[in-house]
mmCIF file of C-alpha atoms in Angstrom:
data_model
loop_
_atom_site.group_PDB
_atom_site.id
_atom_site.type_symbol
_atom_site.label_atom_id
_atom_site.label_comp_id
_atom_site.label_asym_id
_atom_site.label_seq_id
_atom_site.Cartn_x
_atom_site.Cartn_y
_atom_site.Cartn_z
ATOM 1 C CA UNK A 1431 0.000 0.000 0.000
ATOM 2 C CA UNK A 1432 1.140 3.569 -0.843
ATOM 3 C CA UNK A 1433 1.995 5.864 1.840
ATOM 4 C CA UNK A 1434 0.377 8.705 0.663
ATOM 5 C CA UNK A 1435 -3.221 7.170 0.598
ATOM 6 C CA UNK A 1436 -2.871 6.347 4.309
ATOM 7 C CA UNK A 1437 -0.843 8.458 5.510
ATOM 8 C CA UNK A 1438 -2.177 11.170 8.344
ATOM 9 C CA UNK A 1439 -2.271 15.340 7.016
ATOM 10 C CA UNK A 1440 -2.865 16.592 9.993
ATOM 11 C CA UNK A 1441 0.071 18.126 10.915
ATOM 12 C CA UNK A 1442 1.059 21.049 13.708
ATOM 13 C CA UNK A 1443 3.461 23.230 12.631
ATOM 14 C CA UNK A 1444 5.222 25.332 15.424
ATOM 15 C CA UNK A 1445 8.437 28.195 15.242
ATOM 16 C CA UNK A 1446 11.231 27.416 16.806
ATOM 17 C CA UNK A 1447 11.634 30.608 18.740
ATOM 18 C CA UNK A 1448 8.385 30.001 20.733
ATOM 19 C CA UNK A 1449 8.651 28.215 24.513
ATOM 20 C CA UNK A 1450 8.094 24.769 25.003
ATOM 21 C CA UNK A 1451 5.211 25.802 27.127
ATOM 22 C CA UNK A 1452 3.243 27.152 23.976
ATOM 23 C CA UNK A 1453 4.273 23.529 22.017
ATOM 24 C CA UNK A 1454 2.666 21.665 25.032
ATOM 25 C CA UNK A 1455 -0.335 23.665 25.423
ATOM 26 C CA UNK A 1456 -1.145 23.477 21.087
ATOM 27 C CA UNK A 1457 -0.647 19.835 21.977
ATOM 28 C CA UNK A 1458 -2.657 19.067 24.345
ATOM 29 C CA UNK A 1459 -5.144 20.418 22.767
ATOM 30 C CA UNK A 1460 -4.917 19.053 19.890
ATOM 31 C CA UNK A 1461 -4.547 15.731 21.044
ATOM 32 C CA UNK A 1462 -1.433 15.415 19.175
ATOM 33 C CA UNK A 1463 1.880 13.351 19.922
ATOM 34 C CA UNK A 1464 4.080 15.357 18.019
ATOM 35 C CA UNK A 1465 4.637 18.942 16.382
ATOM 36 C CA UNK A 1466 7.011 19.884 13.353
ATOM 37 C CA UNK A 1467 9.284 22.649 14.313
ATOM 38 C CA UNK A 1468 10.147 25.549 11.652
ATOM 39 C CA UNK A 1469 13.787 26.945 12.314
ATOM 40 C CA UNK A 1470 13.027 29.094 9.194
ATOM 41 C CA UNK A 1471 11.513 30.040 6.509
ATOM 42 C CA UNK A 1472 13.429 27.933 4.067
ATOM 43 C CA UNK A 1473 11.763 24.946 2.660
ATOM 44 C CA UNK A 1474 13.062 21.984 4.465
ATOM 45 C CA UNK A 1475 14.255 23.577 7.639
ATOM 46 C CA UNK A 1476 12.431 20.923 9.834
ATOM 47 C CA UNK A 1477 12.583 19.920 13.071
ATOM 48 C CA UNK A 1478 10.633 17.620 15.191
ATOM 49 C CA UNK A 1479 9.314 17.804 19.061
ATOM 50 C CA UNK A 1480 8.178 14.848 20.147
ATOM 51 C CA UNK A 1481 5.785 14.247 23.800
ATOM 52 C CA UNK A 1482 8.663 11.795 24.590
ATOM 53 C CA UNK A 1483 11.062 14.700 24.448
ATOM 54 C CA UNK A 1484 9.060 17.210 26.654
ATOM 55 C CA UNK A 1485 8.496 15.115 29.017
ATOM 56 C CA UNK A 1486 12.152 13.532 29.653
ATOM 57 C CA UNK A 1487 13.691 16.674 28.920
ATOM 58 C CA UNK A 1488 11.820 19.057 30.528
ATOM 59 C CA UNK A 1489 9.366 17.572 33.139
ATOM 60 C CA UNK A 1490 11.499 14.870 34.306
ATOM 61 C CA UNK A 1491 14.293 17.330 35.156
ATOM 62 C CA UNK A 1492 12.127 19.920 36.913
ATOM 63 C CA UNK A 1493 12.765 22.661 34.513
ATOM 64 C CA UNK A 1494 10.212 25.507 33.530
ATOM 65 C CA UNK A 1495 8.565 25.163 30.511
ATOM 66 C CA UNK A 1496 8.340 28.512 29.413
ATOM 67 C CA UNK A 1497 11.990 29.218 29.982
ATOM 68 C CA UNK A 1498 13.164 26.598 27.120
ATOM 69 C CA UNK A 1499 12.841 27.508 23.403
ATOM 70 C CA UNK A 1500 11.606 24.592 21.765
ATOM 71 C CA UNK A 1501 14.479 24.615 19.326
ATOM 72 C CA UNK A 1502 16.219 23.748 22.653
ATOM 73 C CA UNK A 1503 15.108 20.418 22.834
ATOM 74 C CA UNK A 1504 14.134 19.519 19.245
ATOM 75 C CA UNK A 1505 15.708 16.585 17.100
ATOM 76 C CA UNK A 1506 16.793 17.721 13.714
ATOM 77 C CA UNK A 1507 16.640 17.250 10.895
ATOM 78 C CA UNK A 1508 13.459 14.979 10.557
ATOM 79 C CA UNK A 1509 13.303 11.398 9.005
ATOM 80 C CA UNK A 1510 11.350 11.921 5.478
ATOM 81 C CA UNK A 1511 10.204 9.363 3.030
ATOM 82 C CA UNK A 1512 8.778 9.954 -0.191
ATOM 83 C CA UNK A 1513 5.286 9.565 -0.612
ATOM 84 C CA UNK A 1514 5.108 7.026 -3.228
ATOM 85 C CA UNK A 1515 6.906 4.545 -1.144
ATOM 86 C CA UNK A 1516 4.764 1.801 0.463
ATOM 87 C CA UNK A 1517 4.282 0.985 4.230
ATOM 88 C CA UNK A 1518 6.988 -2.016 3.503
ATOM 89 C CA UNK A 1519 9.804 0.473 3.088
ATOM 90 C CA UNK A 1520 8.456 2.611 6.271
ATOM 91 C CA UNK A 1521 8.245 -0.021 8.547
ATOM 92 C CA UNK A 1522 12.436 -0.735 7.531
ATOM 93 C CA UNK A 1523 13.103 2.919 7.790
ATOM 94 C CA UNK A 1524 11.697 3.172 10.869
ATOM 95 C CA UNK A 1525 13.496 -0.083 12.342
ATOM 96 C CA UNK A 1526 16.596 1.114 10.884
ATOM 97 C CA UNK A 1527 16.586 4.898 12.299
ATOM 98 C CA UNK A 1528 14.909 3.068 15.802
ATOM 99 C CA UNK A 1529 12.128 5.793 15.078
ATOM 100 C CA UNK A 1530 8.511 5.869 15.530
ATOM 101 C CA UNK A 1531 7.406 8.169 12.913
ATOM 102 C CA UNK A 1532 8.151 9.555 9.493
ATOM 103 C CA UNK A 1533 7.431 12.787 8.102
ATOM 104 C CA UNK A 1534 6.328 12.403 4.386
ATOM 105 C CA UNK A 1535 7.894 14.974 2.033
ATOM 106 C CA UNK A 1536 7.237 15.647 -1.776
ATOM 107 C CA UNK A 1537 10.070 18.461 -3.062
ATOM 108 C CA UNK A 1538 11.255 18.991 0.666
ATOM 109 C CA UNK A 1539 8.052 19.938 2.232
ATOM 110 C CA UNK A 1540 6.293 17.983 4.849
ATOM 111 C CA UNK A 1541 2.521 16.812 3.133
ATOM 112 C CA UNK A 1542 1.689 14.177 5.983
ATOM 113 C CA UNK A 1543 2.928 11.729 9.025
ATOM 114 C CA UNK A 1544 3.199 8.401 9.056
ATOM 115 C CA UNK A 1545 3.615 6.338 12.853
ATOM 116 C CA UNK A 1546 4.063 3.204 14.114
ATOM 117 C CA UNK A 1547 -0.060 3.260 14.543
ATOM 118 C CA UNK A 1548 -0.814 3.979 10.729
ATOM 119 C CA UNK A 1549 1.780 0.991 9.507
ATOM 120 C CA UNK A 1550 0.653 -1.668 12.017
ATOM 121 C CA UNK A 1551 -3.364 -0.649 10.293
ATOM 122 C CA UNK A 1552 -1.663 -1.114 7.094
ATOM 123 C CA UNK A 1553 -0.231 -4.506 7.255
ATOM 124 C CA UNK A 1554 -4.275 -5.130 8.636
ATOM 125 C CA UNK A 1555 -5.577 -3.424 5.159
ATOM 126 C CA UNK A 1556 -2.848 -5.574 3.101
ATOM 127 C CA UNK A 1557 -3.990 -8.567 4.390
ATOM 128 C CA UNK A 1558 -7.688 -8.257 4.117
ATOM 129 C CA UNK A 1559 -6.738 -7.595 0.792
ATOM 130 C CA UNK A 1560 -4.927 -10.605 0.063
ATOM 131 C CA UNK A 1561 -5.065 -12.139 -3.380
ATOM 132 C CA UNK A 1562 -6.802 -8.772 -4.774
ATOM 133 C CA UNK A 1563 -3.284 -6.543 -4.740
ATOM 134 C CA UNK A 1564 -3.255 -3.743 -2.732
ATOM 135 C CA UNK B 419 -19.517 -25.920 4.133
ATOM 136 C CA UNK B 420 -23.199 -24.488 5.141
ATOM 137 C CA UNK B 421 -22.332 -21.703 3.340
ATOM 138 C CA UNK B 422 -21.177 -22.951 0.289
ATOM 139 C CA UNK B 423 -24.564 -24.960 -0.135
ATOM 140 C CA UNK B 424 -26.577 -22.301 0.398
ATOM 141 C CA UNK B 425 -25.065 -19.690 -2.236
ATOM 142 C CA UNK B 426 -23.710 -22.139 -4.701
ATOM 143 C CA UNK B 427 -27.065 -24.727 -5.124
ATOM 144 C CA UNK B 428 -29.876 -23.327 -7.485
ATOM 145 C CA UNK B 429 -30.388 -21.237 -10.785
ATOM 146 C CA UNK B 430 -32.207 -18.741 -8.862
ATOM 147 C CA UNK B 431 -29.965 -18.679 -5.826
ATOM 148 C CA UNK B 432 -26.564 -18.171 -8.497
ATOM 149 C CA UNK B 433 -28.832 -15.590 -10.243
ATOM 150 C CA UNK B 434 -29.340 -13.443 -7.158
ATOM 151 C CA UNK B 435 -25.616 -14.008 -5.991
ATOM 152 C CA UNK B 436 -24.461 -12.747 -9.475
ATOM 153 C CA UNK B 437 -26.650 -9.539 -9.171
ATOM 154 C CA UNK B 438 -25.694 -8.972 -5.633
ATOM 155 C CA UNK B 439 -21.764 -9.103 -7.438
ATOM 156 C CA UNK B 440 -22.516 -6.848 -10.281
ATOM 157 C CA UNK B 441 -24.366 -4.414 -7.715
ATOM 158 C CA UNK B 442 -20.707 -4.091 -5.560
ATOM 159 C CA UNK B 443 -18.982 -3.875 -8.526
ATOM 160 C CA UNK B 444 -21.059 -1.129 -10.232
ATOM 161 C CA UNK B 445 -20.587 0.969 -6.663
ATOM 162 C CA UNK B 446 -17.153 0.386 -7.089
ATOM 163 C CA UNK B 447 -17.377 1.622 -10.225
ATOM 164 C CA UNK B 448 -19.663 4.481 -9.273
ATOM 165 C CA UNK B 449 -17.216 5.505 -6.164
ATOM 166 C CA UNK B 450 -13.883 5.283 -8.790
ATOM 167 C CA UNK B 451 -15.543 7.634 -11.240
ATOM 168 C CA UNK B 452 -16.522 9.461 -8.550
ATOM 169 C CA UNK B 453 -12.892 10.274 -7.001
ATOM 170 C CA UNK B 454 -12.088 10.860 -11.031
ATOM 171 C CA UNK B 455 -14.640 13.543 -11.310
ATOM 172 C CA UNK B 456 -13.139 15.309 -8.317
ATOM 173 C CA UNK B 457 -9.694 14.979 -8.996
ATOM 174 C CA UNK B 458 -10.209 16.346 -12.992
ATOM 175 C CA UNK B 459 -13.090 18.661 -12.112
ATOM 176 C CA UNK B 460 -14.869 17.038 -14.983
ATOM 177 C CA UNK B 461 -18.592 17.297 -14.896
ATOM 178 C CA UNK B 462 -18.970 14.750 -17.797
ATOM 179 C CA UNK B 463 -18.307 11.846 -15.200
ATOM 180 C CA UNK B 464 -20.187 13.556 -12.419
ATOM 181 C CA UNK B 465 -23.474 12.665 -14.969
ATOM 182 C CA UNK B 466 -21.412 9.175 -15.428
ATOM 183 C CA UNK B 467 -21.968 8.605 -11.967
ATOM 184 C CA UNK B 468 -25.834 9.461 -11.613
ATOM 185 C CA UNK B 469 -26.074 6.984 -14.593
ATOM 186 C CA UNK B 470 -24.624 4.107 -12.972
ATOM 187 C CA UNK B 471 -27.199 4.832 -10.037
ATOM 188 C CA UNK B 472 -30.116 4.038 -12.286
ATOM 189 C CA UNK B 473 -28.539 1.069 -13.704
ATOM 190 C CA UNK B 474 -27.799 -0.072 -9.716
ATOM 191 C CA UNK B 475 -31.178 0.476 -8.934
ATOM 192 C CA UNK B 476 -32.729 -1.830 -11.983
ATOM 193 C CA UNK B 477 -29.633 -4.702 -10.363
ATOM 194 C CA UNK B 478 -31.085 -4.340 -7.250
ATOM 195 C CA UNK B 479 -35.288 -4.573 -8.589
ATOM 196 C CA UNK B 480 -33.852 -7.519 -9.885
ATOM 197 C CA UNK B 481 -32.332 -8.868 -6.963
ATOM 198 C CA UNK B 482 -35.385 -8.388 -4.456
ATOM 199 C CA UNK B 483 -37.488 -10.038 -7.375
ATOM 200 C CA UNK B 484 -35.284 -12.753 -7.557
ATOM 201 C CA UNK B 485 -35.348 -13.342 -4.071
ATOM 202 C CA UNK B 486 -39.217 -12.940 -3.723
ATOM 203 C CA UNK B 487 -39.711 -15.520 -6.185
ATOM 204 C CA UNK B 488 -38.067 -18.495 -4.001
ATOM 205 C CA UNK B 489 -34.707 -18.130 -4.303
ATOM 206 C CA UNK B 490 -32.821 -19.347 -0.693
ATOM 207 C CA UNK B 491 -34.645 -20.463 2.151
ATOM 208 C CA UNK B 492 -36.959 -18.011 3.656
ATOM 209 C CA UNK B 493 -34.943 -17.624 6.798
ATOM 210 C CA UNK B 494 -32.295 -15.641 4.792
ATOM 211 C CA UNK B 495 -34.274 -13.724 2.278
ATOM 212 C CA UNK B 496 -34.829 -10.563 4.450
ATOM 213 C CA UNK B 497 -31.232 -10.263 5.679
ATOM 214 C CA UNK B 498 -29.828 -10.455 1.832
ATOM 215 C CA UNK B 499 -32.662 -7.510 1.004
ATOM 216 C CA UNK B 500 -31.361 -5.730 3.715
ATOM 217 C CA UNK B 501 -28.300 -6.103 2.648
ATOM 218 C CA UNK B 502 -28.973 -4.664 -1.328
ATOM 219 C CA UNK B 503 -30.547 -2.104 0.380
ATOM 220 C CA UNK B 504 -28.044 -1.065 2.428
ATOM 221 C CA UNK B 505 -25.491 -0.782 -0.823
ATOM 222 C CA UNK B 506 -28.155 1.070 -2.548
ATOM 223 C CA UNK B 507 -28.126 3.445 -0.027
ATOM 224 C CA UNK B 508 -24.898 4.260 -0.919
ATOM 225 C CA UNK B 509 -25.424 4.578 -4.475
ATOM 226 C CA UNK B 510 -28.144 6.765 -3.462
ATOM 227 C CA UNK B 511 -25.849 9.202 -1.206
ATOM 228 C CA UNK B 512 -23.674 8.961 -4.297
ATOM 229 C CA UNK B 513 -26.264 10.442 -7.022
ATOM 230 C CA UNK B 514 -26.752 13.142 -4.078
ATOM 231 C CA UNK B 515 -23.356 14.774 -3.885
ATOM 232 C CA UNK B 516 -22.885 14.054 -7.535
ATOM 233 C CA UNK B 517 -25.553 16.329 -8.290
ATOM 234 C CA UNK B 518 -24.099 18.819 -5.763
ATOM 235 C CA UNK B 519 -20.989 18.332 -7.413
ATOM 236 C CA UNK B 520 -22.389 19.658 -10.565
ATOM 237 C CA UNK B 521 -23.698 22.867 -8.742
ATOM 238 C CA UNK B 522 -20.600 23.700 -6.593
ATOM 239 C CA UNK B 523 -16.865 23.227 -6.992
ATOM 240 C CA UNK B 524 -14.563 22.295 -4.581
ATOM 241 C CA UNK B 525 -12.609 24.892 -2.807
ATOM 242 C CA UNK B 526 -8.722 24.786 -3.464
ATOM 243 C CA UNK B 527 -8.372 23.917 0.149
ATOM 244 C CA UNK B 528 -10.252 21.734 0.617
ATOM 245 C CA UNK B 529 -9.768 19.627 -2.684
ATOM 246 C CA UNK B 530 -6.650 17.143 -1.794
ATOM 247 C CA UNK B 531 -8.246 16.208 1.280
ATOM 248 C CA UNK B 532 -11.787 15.459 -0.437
ATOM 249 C CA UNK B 533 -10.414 13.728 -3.254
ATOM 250 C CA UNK B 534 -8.453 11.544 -0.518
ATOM 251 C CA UNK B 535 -11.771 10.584 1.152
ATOM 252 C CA UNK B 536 -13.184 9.996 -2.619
ATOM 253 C CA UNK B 537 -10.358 7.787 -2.998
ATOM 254 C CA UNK B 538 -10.421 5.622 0.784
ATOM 255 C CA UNK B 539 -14.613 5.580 -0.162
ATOM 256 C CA UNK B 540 -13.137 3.558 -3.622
ATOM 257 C CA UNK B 541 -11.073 1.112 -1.453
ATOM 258 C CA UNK B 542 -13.490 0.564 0.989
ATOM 259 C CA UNK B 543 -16.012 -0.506 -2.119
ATOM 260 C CA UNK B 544 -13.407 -2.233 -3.022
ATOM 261 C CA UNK B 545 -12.737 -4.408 0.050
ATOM 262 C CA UNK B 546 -16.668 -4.794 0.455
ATOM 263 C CA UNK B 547 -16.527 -6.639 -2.829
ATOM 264 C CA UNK B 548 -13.803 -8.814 -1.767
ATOM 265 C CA UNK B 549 -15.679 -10.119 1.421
ATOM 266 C CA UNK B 550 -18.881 -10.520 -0.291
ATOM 267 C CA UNK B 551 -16.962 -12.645 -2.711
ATOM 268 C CA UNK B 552 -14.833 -14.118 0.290
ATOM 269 C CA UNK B 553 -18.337 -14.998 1.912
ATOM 270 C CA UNK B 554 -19.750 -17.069 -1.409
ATOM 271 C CA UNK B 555 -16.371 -18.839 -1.141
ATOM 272 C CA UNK B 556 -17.485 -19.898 2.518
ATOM 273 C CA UNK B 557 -14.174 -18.156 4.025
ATOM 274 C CA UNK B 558 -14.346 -16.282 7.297
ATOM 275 C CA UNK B 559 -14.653 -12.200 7.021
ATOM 276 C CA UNK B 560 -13.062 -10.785 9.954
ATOM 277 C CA UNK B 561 -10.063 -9.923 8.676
ATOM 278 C CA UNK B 562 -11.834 -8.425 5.957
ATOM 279 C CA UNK B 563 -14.705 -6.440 8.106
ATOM 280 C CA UNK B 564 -11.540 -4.955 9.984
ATOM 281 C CA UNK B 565 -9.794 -3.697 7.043
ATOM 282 C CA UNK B 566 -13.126 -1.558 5.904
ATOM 283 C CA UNK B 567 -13.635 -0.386 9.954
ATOM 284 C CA UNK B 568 -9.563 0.722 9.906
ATOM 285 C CA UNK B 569 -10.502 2.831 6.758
ATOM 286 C CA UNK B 570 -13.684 3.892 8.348
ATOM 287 C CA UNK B 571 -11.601 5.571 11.314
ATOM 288 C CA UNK B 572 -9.100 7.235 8.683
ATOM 289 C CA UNK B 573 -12.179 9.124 6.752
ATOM 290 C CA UNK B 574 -13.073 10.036 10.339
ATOM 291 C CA UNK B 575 -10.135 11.090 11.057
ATOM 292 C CA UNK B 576 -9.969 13.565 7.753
ATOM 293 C CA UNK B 577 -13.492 14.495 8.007
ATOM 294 C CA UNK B 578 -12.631 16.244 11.133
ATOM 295 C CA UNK B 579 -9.885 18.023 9.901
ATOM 296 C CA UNK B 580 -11.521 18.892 6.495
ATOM 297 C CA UNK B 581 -14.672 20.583 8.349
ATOM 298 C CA UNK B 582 -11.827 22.741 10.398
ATOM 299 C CA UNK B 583 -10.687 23.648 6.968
ATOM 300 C CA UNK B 584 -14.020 24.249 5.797
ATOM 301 C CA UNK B 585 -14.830 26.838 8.417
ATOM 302 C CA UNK B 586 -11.855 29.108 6.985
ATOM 303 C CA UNK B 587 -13.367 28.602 3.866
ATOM 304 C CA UNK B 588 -15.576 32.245 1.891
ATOM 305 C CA UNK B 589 -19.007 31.249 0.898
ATOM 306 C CA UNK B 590 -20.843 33.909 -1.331
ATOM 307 C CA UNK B 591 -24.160 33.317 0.416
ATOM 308 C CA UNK B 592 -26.468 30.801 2.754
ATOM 309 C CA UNK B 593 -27.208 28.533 0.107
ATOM 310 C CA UNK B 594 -23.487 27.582 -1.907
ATOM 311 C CA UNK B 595 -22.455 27.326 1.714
ATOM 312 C CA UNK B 596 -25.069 24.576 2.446
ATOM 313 C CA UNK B 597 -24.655 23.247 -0.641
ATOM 314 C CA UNK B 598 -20.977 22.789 -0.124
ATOM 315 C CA UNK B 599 -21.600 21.887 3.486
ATOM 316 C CA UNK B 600 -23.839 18.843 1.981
ATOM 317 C CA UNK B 601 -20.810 18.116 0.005
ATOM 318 C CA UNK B 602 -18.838 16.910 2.251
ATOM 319 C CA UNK B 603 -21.274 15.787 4.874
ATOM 320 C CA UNK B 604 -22.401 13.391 1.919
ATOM 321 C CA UNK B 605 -18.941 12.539 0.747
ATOM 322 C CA UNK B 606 -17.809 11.333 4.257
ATOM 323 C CA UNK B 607 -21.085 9.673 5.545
ATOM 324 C CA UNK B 608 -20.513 7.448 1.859
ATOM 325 C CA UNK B 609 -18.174 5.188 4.323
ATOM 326 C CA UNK B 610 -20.721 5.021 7.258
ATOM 327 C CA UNK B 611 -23.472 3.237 4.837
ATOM 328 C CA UNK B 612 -20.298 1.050 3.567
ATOM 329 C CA UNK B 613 -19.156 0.067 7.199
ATOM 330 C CA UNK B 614 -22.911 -0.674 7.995
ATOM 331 C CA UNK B 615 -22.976 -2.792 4.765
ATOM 332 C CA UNK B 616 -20.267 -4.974 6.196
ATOM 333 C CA UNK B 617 -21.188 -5.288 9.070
ATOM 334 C CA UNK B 618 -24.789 -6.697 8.002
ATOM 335 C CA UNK B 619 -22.715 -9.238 5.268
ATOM 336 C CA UNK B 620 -21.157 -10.217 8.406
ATOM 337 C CA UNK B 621 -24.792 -10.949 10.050
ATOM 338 C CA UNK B 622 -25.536 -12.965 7.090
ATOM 339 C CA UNK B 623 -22.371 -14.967 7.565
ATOM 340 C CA UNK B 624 -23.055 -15.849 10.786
ATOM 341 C CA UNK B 625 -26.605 -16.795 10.741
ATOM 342 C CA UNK B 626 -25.992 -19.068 7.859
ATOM 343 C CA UNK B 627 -22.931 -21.337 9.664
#
């Protein structure tokens, strides 16, 4: 299955100038894991904050949220994978890099997400499709 | 196999199996001409599709008449009408934002996401087919009834972002808002009626072990 018919679009964009206090609080109300952090304008200037890293980084060690920028904390650059691959070649990526999720990029810019979630429901797809191609 | 006797055995019974087929595929059909239209803005296939409705709706006369006139044991009859009906429904919802289709274009923003909905609508059609088929062959469906549930959730999951999209989105009055508003209410509740279709083929599977 291509990754760009299930991958997920909805995708939170954040500066990297603002706190990790503002991050958190877009989070949380989004219900989102992660958020893609823009060190500039230039196309491809990515970062990624993950809940993972808030929380060990930030919480864990006592320190105010609103004192650290989230380009602080952020892991750069993000993992990308073109989005005419199929889940097959995201689920090796991912083992390779020891990563849980993959920004998909067409020309450099981010167009969706894919995480360990959205490959584990398409191996389900793929198989109740077996013998029909998928 | 139960099963196998009781969809294999009988003119009448093979007749009404064959319909029920050609019905799926023809909403396959429908749903893939469908994501077409969108994706080329071509109003040509948007009439296309409100064609195929009237030729699904003569499958399924057939079908009911066929089944009215003794084909299967009794026990089963309503739960296969149901089950036409419930994929005419569909086709139905189909015709509907068709014709909407014709009167309002997509927004720019809100195109790649509709056209991605058009397009996990197709596959679920698809899959619905393939356990309707998997049923005649007396195989088991969960696997299958999962797979159109997982892309259930994922049209959910864009239907809520794609109505946050649509709020941003300029209307010139009431009634092309509405209009488009019916658009995409119609486009996304296509894999509610499709999920509820699989669900019932999955009744019918079970009463007839």
């Amino acid at each position: 299955m291509k990754i760009q018919e299930f991958m997920t679009t909805k995708i939170e964009f954040i500066d990297a100038g603002k706190s990790v206090y503002d991050a958190v609080e877009r989070m949380v109300d989004r219900r989102i894991r992660s958020v893609v952090v823009r060190f500039s304008n230039k196309e491809g200037d990515y970062g990624v904050l993950t809940s993972r890293d808030i929380v060990f980084k930030v919480f864990a060690k006592g320190i105010d949220p609103k004192k650290v920028k989230v380009s602080e904390i952020a892991s750069k650059p993000v993992a990308c994978i073109d989005k005419n691959m199929d889940f097959d070649d995201a689920a090796t990526t991912m083992e390779r890099s020891n990563i849980a999720r993959l920004f998909v990029c067409d020309e450099g810019k981010i167009i969706g997400l894919i995480s360990l979630l959205d490959v584990m429901a398409a191996e389900l797809v793929t198989r109740a499709r077996e013998d029909h191609g998928s | 196999m139960v099963l196998e006797k009781i969809f294999s055995h009988g003119r009448k019974e093979r007749q009404v199996t064959e319909n029920i087929e050609k019905h799926i595929q023809l909403l396959c059909r429908a749903c893939g001409i469908f994501k077409d239209a969108l994706e080329k803005n071509d109003r040509n296939l948007l009439w296309e599709v409100i064609e195929l409705e009237r030729d699904a709706d003569a499958v399924r006369r057939d079908v009911i008449a066929h089944i009215y006139e003794g084909a299967f044991l009794p026990y089963i009859r309503p739960d296969l009408c149901k089950f036409v009906e419930i994929v005419d429904e569909v086709f139905d919802l189909l015709k509907d934002i068709a014709f909407l289709g014709l009167e309002c274009k997509l927004p720019e923003p809100l195109r790649e996401e509709s056209i991605r909905v058009a397009l996990l609508n197709f596959r679920m059609c698809e899959l619905l087919l393939i356990s309707f088929q998997a049923m005649l062959r007396g195989e088991d469906l969960r696997e299958k009834i999962l797979g159109i549930r997982i892309y259930e959730k994922k049209i959910d999951d864009i239907k809520l972002n794609l109505f946050k999209d649509a709020e941003q989105v300029p209307v010139a009055n009431f009634w092309a808002g509405k209009m488009l508003s019916d658009l995409l209410t119609g486009l996304c509740g296509i894999s509610d009626i499709i999920e509820d279709a699989s669900d019932h083929l999955q009744i019918i599977n079970v009463s007839t072990r």
